[in-house]
Coordinates of N, CA and C in Angstrom, one line a residue:
M1 N -20.2 16.1 5.7 CA -19.5 16.9 4.7 C -20.1 18.3 4.6
K2 N -21.4 18.4 4.6 CA -22.1 19.7 4.5 C -21.7 20.6 5.7
I3 N -21.6 20.1 6.9 CA -21.2 20.8 8.1 C -19.8 21.3 7.9
Q4 N -18.9 20.4 7.4 CA -17.5 20.8 7.2 C -17.4 22.0 6.1
Q5 N -18.1 21.8 5.0 CA -18.1 22.9 4.0 C -18.6 24.2 4.5
D6 N -19.7 24.2 5.4 CA -20.2 25.4 6.0 C -19.2 26.1 6.9
E7 N -18.5 25.2 7.7 CA -17.5 25.7 8.6 C -16.3 26.4 7.8
I8 N -15.9 25.8 6.7 CA -14.8 26.3 5.9 C -15.2 27.7 5.3
K9 N -16.5 27.8 4.9 CA -17.0 29.1 4.3 C -17.0 30.1 5.4
K10 N -17.6 29.7 6.6 CA -17.7 30.6 7.8 C -16.3 31.2 8.2
R11 N -15.3 30.4 8.1 CA -14.0 30.8 8.5 C -13.2 31.6 7.4
G12 N -13.8 31.6 6.2 CA -13.2 32.3 5.1 C -12.0 31.6 4.5
I13 N -11.9 30.3 4.6 CA -10.8 29.5 4.1 C -11.1 29.3 2.6
K14 N -10.1 29.7 1.8 CA -10.3 29.5 0.3 C -9.1 28.6 -0.2
P15 N -9.4 27.8 -1.2 CA -8.3 27.0 -1.8 C -7.2 27.9 -2.3
S16 N -6.0 27.4 -2.0 CA -4.8 28.2 -2.4 C -4.4 28.0 -3.9
G17 N -4.9 26.9 -4.5 CA -4.5 26.7 -5.9 C -3.3 25.7 -6.0
H18 N -2.7 25.4 -4.9 CA -1.6 24.5 -4.8 C -2.0 23.2 -4.1
F19 N -2.0 22.1 -4.9 CA -2.5 20.9 -4.3 C -1.5 19.8 -4.4
S20 N -1.7 18.7 -3.6 CA -0.9 17.6 -3.6 C -1.8 16.4 -3.8
Y21 N -1.3 15.4 -4.7 CA -2.1 14.2 -5.0 C -1.2 13.0 -4.7
D22 N -1.9 12.0 -4.1 CA -1.2 10.7 -4.0 C -2.2 9.6 -3.8
E23 N -1.8 8.4 -4.0 CA -2.7 7.3 -3.7 C -2.0 6.3 -2.7
Q24 N -2.8 5.6 -2.0 CA -2.3 4.6 -1.0 C -3.0 3.3 -1.3
Y25 N -2.2 2.2 -1.1 CA -2.8 0.9 -1.3 C -3.5 0.5 0.0
V26 N -4.8 0.0 -0.2 CA -5.6 -0.4 1.0 C -6.2 -1.7 0.7
F27 N -6.1 -2.7 1.6 CA -6.8 -4.0 1.4 C -8.1 -4.0 2.3
V28 N -9.2 -4.3 1.6 CA -10.4 -4.5 2.3 C -10.9 -5.9 2.0
N29 N -11.0 -6.8 3.0 CA -11.4 -8.2 2.8 C -10.5 -8.8 1.7
K30 N -9.2 -8.6 1.8 CA -8.2 -9.2 0.9 C -8.4 -8.7 -0.5
I31 N -9.1 -7.6 -0.8 CA -9.3 -7.0 -2.1 C -8.5 -5.7 -2.1
L32 N -7.7 -5.5 -3.1 CA -6.9 -4.3 -3.2 C -7.7 -3.1 -3.8
Y33 N -7.6 -2.0 -3.0 CA -8.2 -0.8 -3.4 C -7.1 0.3 -3.4
L34 N -7.3 1.4 -4.1 CA -6.4 2.5 -4.0 C -7.2 3.7 -3.5
R35 N -6.6 4.3 -2.5 CA -7.2 5.5 -1.9 C -6.6 6.7 -2.6
M36 N -7.4 7.4 -3.3 CA -6.9 8.6 -4.0 C -7.2 9.8 -3.2
T37 N -6.2 10.7 -3.0 CA -6.4 11.9 -2.1 C -5.8 13.1 -2.7
L38 N -6.6 14.2 -2.7 CA -6.1 15.5 -3.1 C -6.1 16.4 -1.8
I39 N -5.0 17.1 -1.5 CA -4.9 17.9 -0.4 C -4.4 19.3 -0.8
D40 N -5.0 20.3 -0.2 CA -4.5 21.7 -0.4 C -3.2 21.9 0.4
V41 N -2.1 22.2 -0.3 CA -0.8 22.3 0.3 C -0.7 23.3 1.4
H42 N -1.4 24.5 1.2 CA -1.3 25.6 2.2 C -2.3 25.5 3.3
T43 N -3.6 25.2 3.0 CA -4.6 25.1 4.0 C -4.6 23.8 4.8
K44 N -3.9 22.8 4.2 CA -3.9 21.4 4.7 C -5.3 20.7 4.7
L45 N -6.2 21.2 4.0 CA -7.5 20.6 3.9 C -7.6 19.5 2.9
I46 N -8.3 18.4 3.2 CA -8.5 17.4 2.2 C -9.5 17.9 1.2
I47 N -9.2 18.0 0.0 CA -10.1 18.4 -1.0 C -11.0 17.3 -1.5
A48 N -10.4 16.1 -1.7 CA -11.1 14.9 -2.1 C -10.4 13.7 -1.6
D49 N -11.2 12.6 -1.4 CA -10.6 11.4 -0.9 C -11.6 10.3 -1.3
T50 N -11.1 9.3 -2.0 CA -12.0 8.2 -2.4 C -11.3 6.9 -2.6
L51 N -12.0 5.8 -2.4 CA -11.4 4.4 -2.7 C -11.9 4.0 -4.0
V52 N -10.9 3.4 -4.8 CA -11.2 2.9 -6.1 C -10.6 1.5 -6.2
N53 N -11.4 0.5 -6.7 CA -11.0 -0.8 -6.9 C -9.8 -0.9 -7.8
E54 N -8.9 -1.8 -7.6 CA -7.7 -1.9 -8.4 C -7.9 -1.9 -9.9
E55 N -8.9 -2.6 -10.3 CA -9.2 -2.7 -11.8 C -9.7 -1.4 -12.4
E56 N -10.3 -0.5 -11.5 CA -10.8 0.8 -12.0 C -9.7 1.8 -12.0
F57 N -8.6 1.5 -11.3 CA -7.5 2.6 -11.2 C -6.7 2.7 -12.5
T58 N -7.0 3.7 -13.3 CA -6.4 3.9 -14.6 C -6.0 5.4 -14.7
E59 N -5.3 5.7 -15.7 CA -5.0 7.1 -16.0 C -6.3 7.9 -16.2
T60 N -7.3 7.4 -16.8 CA -8.5 8.1 -17.0 C -9.2 8.3 -15.7
T61 N -9.2 7.4 -14.8 CA -9.8 7.5 -13.4 C -9.1 8.7 -12.7
I62 N -7.8 8.7 -12.7 CA -7.0 9.7 -12.0 C -7.4 11.1 -12.6
K63 N -7.4 11.2 -13.9 CA -7.7 12.5 -14.6 C -9.1 12.9 -14.2
K64 N -10.1 12.1 -14.3 CA -11.5 12.4 -13.9 C -11.6 12.8 -12.4
F65 N -10.9 12.1 -11.6 CA -10.8 12.5 -10.1 C -10.3 13.9 -9.9
M66 N -9.2 14.2 -10.6 CA -8.6 15.6 -10.4 C -9.5 16.6 -11.1
E67 N -10.0 16.4 -12.3 CA -10.9 17.3 -12.9 C -12.1 17.6 -12.1
S68 N -12.8 16.6 -11.7 CA -14.1 16.8 -11.0 C -13.9 17.5 -9.7
N69 N -12.8 17.3 -9.0 CA -12.6 17.8 -7.7 C -11.9 19.2 -7.7
L70 N -11.3 19.5 -8.8 CA -10.6 20.8 -8.9 C -11.3 21.8 -9.8
K71 N -12.4 21.4 -10.4 CA -13.1 22.3 -11.4 C -13.5 23.6 -10.9
D72 N -13.9 23.8 -9.7 CA -14.4 25.1 -9.2 C -13.3 25.8 -8.3
K73 N -12.1 25.3 -8.4 CA -11.0 25.9 -7.5 C -9.9 26.5 -8.4
P74 N -9.3 27.5 -7.8 CA -8.1 28.0 -8.6 C -7.0 26.9 -8.7
L75 N -6.4 26.8 -9.8 CA -5.4 25.7 -10.0 C -4.1 26.3 -10.5
K76 N -3.1 26.2 -9.7 CA -1.8 26.7 -10.0 C -0.8 25.6 -10.2
S77 N -0.7 24.7 -9.2 CA 0.2 23.6 -9.2 C -0.3 22.3 -8.5
I78 N 0.2 21.2 -8.9 CA -0.1 19.9 -8.3 C 1.2 19.2 -8.1
T79 N 1.4 18.7 -6.8 CA 2.6 18.0 -6.5 C 2.3 16.5 -6.4
T80 N 3.1 15.7 -7.0 CA 2.9 14.2 -7.0 C 4.2 13.5 -6.9
D81 N 4.1 12.2 -6.8 CA 5.3 11.4 -6.9 C 5.7 11.3 -8.4
G82 N 6.6 10.4 -8.7 CA 7.2 10.4 -10.0 C 6.5 9.6 -11.1
R83 N 5.3 9.1 -10.9 CA 4.6 8.3 -11.9 C 4.5 9.1 -13.2
N84 N 4.8 8.4 -14.3 CA 4.9 9.0 -15.6 C 3.6 9.6 -16.1
T85 N 2.5 9.0 -15.8 CA 1.2 9.5 -16.3 C 0.8 10.8 -15.7
Y86 N 1.3 11.2 -14.6 CA 0.9 12.5 -14.0 C 1.2 13.7 -14.9
N87 N 2.4 13.7 -15.6 CA 2.8 14.8 -16.4 C 1.7 15.2 -17.4
T88 N 1.2 14.2 -18.1 CA 0.1 14.4 -19.2 C -1.1 14.9 -18.6
I89 N -1.6 14.3 -17.5 CA -2.8 14.7 -16.8 C -2.7 16.1 -16.3
I90 N -1.6 16.5 -15.7 CA -1.5 17.8 -15.1 C -1.3 18.9 -16.2
K91 N -0.7 18.6 -17.3 CA -0.6 19.5 -18.4 C -2.0 19.7 -19.0
A92 N -2.8 18.7 -19.1 CA -4.2 18.8 -19.6 C -5.0 19.7 -18.7
L93 N -4.7 19.7 -17.4 CA -5.4 20.6 -16.4 C -4.9 22.0 -16.4
K94 N -3.8 22.2 -17.2 CA -3.1 23.5 -17.3 C -2.6 24.0 -16.0
A95 N -1.9 23.1 -15.3 CA -1.3 23.4 -14.0 C 0.2 23.1 -14.1
V96 N 1.0 23.6 -13.2 CA 2.4 23.3 -13.1 C 2.5 22.0 -12.3
H97 N 3.4 21.1 -12.8 CA 3.6 19.8 -12.1 C 4.9 19.9 -11.3
H98 N 4.8 19.7 -10.0 CA 5.9 19.6 -9.1 C 6.1 18.2 -8.7
R99 N 7.4 17.7 -8.6 CA 7.7 16.4 -8.1 C 7.9 16.5 -6.6
C100 N 7.3 15.6 -5.8 CA 7.5 15.6 -4.4 C 9.0 15.4 -4.1
F101 N 9.5 16.2 -3.2 CA 11.0 16.1 -2.9 C 11.4 14.8 -2.3
F102 N 10.6 14.2 -1.4 CA 10.9 12.9 -0.9 C 11.0 11.9 -2.0
H103 N 10.0 11.8 -2.9 CA 10.0 10.8 -4.0 C 11.2 11.1 -4.9
L104 N 11.5 12.4 -5.2 CA 12.6 12.7 -6.0 C 13.9 12.2 -5.4
M105 N 14.1 12.4 -4.2 CA 15.3 11.9 -3.5 C 15.4 10.3 -3.5
Q106 N 14.2 9.7 -3.3 CA 14.1 8.3 -3.3 C 14.5 7.7 -4.6
N107 N 14.0 8.4 -5.7 CA 14.3 7.9 -7.1 C 15.7 8.1 -7.4
L108 N 16.4 9.1 -6.8 CA 17.8 9.3 -7.1 C 18.6 8.3 -6.3
M109 N 18.2 8.0 -5.1 CA 19.0 7.1 -4.2 C 18.9 5.6 -4.5
T110 N 17.7 5.2 -5.0 CA 17.5 3.8 -5.3 C 18.5 3.1 -6.1
P111 N 18.9 3.6 -7.3 CA 19.9 3.0 -8.1 C 21.3 3.0 -7.4
L112 N 21.5 4.0 -6.6 CA 22.8 4.1 -5.9 C 22.9 3.1 -4.7
Q113 N 21.8 2.8 -4.1 CA 21.7 2.0 -2.9 C 22.3 0.6 -3.2
K114 N 22.0 0.0 -4.3 CA 22.5 -1.3 -4.7 C 24.0 -1.3 -4.8
H115 N 24.5 -0.3 -5.4 CA 26.0 -0.1 -5.5 C 26.6 0.1 -4.1
I116 N 26.0 0.9 -3.3 CA 26.5 1.2 -2.0 C 26.5 -0.1 -1.1
N117 N 25.5 -0.9 -1.2 CA 25.4 -2.1 -0.4 C 26.5 -3.1 -0.9
K118 N 26.7 -3.2 -2.2 CA 27.8 -4.0 -2.7 C 29.2 -3.6 -2.2
L119 N 29.4 -2.3 -2.2 CA 30.7 -1.8 -1.7 C 30.9 -2.1 -0.2
N120 N 29.8 -1.9 0.6 CA 29.8 -2.1 2.0 C 30.1 -3.6 2.3
R121 N 29.5 -4.5 1.5 CA 29.8 -5.9 1.7 C 31.3 -6.3 1.4
K122 N 31.9 -5.6 0.4 CA 33.3 -5.8 0.1 C 34.2 -5.3 1.2
I123 N 33.8 -4.2 1.8 CA 34.6 -3.6 2.9 C 34.5 -4.5 4.1
K124 N 33.3 -5.1 4.4 CA 33.2 -6.0 5.5 C 34.0 -7.2 5.3
T125 N 34.0 -7.8 4.1 CA 34.7 -9.0 3.8 C 36.2 -8.8 3.9
N126 N 36.7 -7.6 3.4 CA 38.1 -7.3 3.5 C 38.6 -7.1 5.0
K127 N 37.7 -6.5 5.8 CA 38.0 -6.4 7.2 C 38.2 -7.7 7.9
N128 N 37.3 -8.7 7.5 CA 37.3 -10.0 8.1 C 38.6 -10.8 7.7
K129 N 39.0 -10.5 6.4 CA 40.2 -11.2 5.9 C 41.5 -10.7 6.6
N130 N 41.5 -9.5 7.1 CA 42.7 -8.9 7.8 C 42.8 -9.2 9.2
K131 N 41.8 -9.9 9.8 CA 41.8 -10.3 11.2 C 42.8 -11.4 11.4
P132 N 43.6 -11.3 12.5 CA 44.6 -12.4 12.8 C 43.8 -13.7 13.2
I133 N 44.4 -14.8 12.8 CA 43.8 -16.1 13.0 C 43.8 -16.4 14.5
V134 N 45.0 -16.1 15.1 CA 45.1 -16.4 16.6 C 45.3 -15.0 17.3
D135 N 44.7 -14.9 18.4 CA 44.8 -13.6 19.2 C 46.0 -13.8 20.1
F136 N 47.1 -13.2 19.8 CA 48.4 -13.4 20.6 C 48.4 -12.5 21.9
T137 N 47.4 -11.6 22.0 CA 47.4 -10.8 23.2 C 47.3 -11.6 24.5
Q138 N 46.6 -12.7 24.4 CA 46.4 -13.5 25.6 C 47.7 -14.2 26.1
Y139 N 48.7 -14.3 25.2 CA 50.0 -14.9 25.5 C 51.1 -14.0 26.0
T140 N 50.8 -12.7 25.9 CA 51.9 -11.8 26.3 C 52.0 -11.7 27.8
T141 N 53.2 -11.5 28.3 CA 53.5 -11.5 29.7 C 53.5 -10.1 30.2
K142 N 53.1 -9.9 31.4 CA 53.1 -8.6 32.0 C 54.5 -8.3 32.5
E143 N 54.9 -7.0 32.3 CA 56.2 -6.6 32.8 C 56.1 -6.3 34.3
T144 N 57.0 -6.7 35.1 CA 57.0 -6.4 36.5 C 58.2 -5.6 36.8
N145 N 58.0 -4.7 37.7 CA 59.1 -3.8 38.1 C 59.8 -4.3 39.3

């Protein structure tokens, strides 16, 4: 970690102030952990990354994780998925909250998908109802000249 921090300083890479936060479910020996990750959106550097036991994963844990890892960095915005608790946390950090476009689209499409699937099943059923019971094409005679 020290070598990485020295290299970042040597290259003059500074945090942009725009970060992305997400968590990932990870099983270790059949025990659920959440991997919490903060990434600088512009430099693509991982700012912080940690594993937290499922029982420890709370709104307070998320807030402490963000506060402790962003305290010495400029903070303009944080992009997250649509979890409701993020709004409160990010407001407390005095940053702008952006919703991830992928998650935004996913949240818009999920309610529609059930309806779309239902309509597709109806269309398939109606197509099957309109098929002839007997295929008469095999009984037609060829015209000869």
